Short mmCIF file of C-alpha atoms in Angstrom, two decimals:
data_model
loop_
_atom_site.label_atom_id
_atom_site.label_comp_id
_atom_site.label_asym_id
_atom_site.label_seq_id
_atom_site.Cartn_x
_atom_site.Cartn_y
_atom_site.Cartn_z
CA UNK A 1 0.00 0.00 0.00
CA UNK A 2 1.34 3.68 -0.93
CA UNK A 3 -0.21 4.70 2.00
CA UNK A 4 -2.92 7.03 -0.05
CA UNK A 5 -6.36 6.29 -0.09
CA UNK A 6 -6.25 5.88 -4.02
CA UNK A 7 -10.12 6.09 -4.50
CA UNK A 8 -9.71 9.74 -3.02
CA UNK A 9 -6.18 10.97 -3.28
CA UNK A 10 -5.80 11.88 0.22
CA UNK A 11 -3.95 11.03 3.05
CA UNK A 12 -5.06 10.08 6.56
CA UNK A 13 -4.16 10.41 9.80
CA UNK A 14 -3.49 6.64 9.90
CA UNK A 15 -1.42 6.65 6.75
CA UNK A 16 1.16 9.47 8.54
CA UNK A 17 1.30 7.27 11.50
CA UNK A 18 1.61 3.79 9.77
CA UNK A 19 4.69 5.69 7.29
CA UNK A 20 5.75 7.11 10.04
CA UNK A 21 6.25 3.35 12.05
CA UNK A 22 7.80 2.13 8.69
CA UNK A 23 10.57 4.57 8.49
CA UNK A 24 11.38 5.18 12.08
CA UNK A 25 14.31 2.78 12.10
CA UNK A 26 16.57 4.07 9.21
CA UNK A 27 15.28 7.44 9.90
CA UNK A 28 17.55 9.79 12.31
CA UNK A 29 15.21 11.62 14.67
CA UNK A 30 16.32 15.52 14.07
CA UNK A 31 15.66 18.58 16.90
CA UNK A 32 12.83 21.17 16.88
CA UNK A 33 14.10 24.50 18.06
CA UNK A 34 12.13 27.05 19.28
CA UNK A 35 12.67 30.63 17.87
CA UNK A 36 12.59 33.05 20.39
CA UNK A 37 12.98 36.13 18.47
CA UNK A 38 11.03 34.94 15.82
CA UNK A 39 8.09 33.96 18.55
CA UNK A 40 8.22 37.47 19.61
CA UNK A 41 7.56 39.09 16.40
CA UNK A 42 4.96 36.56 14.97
CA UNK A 43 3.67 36.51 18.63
CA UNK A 44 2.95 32.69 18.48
CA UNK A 45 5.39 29.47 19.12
CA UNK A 46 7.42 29.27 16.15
CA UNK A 47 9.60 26.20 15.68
CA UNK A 48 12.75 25.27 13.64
CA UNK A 49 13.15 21.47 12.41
CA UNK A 50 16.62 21.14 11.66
CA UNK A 51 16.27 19.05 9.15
CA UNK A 52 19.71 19.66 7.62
CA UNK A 53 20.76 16.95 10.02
CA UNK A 54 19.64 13.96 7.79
CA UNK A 55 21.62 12.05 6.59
CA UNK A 56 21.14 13.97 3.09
CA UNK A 57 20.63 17.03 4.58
CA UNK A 58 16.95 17.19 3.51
CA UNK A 59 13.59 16.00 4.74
CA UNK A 60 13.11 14.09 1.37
CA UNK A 61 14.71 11.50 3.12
CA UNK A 62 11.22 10.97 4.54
CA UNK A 63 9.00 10.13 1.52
CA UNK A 64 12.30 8.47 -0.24
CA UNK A 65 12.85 6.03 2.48
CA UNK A 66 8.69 5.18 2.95
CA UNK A 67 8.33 4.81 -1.41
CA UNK A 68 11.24 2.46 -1.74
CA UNK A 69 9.70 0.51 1.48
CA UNK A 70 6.24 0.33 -0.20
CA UNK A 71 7.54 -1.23 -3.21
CA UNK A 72 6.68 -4.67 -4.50
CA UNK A 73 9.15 -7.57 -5.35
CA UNK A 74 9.35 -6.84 -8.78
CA UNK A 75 9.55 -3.14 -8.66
CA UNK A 76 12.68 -3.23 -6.10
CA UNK A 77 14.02 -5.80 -8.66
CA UNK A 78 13.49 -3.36 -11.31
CA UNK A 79 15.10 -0.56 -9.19
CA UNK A 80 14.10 2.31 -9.10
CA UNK A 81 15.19 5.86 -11.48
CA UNK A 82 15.05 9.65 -10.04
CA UNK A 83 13.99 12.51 -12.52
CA UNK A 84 16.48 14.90 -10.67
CA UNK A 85 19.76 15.20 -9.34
CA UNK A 86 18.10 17.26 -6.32
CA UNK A 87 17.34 16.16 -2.46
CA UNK A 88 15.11 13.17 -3.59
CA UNK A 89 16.98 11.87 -6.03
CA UNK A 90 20.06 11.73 -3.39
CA UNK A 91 17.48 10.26 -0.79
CA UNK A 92 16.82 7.73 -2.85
CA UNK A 93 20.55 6.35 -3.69
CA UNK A 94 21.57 6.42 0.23
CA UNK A 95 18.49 4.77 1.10
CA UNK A 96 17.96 2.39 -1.53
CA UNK A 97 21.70 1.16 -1.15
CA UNK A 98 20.29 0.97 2.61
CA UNK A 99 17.39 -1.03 2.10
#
């Protein structure tokens, strides 16, 4: 299962969580911040994820890491092919040799 309800296109609550449980291992858990200054301004909470330290330096680590898991037995023995050289194309290669 992609974890999208295909008949509608959307994503549920219990799709986050189960993607969520499926990554969690190879996934390093990164900090949330609080901006103080930035709080003050906005005059609400305002968080930072620092993100930057995945492995890859990007959240697309995320989604990259949860498609390659949802894959079936003959599409990871077909591999799979980015359309970029960008954040999800490099999330895919260090997971994929991973997995």
């Amino acid at each position: 299962s992609s974890g999208i309800n295909a008949e509608y296109g959307r994503v549920s609550f219990n799709d986050i969580t189960a993607a969520a449980y499926r990554i969690k291992s190879g996934i390093v858990k990164t900090p949330l911040v609080r901006s103080d200054a930035l709080s003050k301004i906005l005059g609400c909470e305002l968080y930072f994820k620092k993100e930057f330290e995945l492995r890859t330096g990007s959240f697309k680590e995320r989604g990259a890491r949860n498609a390659l898991l949802n894959l079936s037995p003959e599409e990871r023995k077909n591999g799979v092919i980015a359309a970029s050289a960008g954040n999800h194309a490099l999330a895919l290669a260090y997971h994929g040799q991973l997995l």
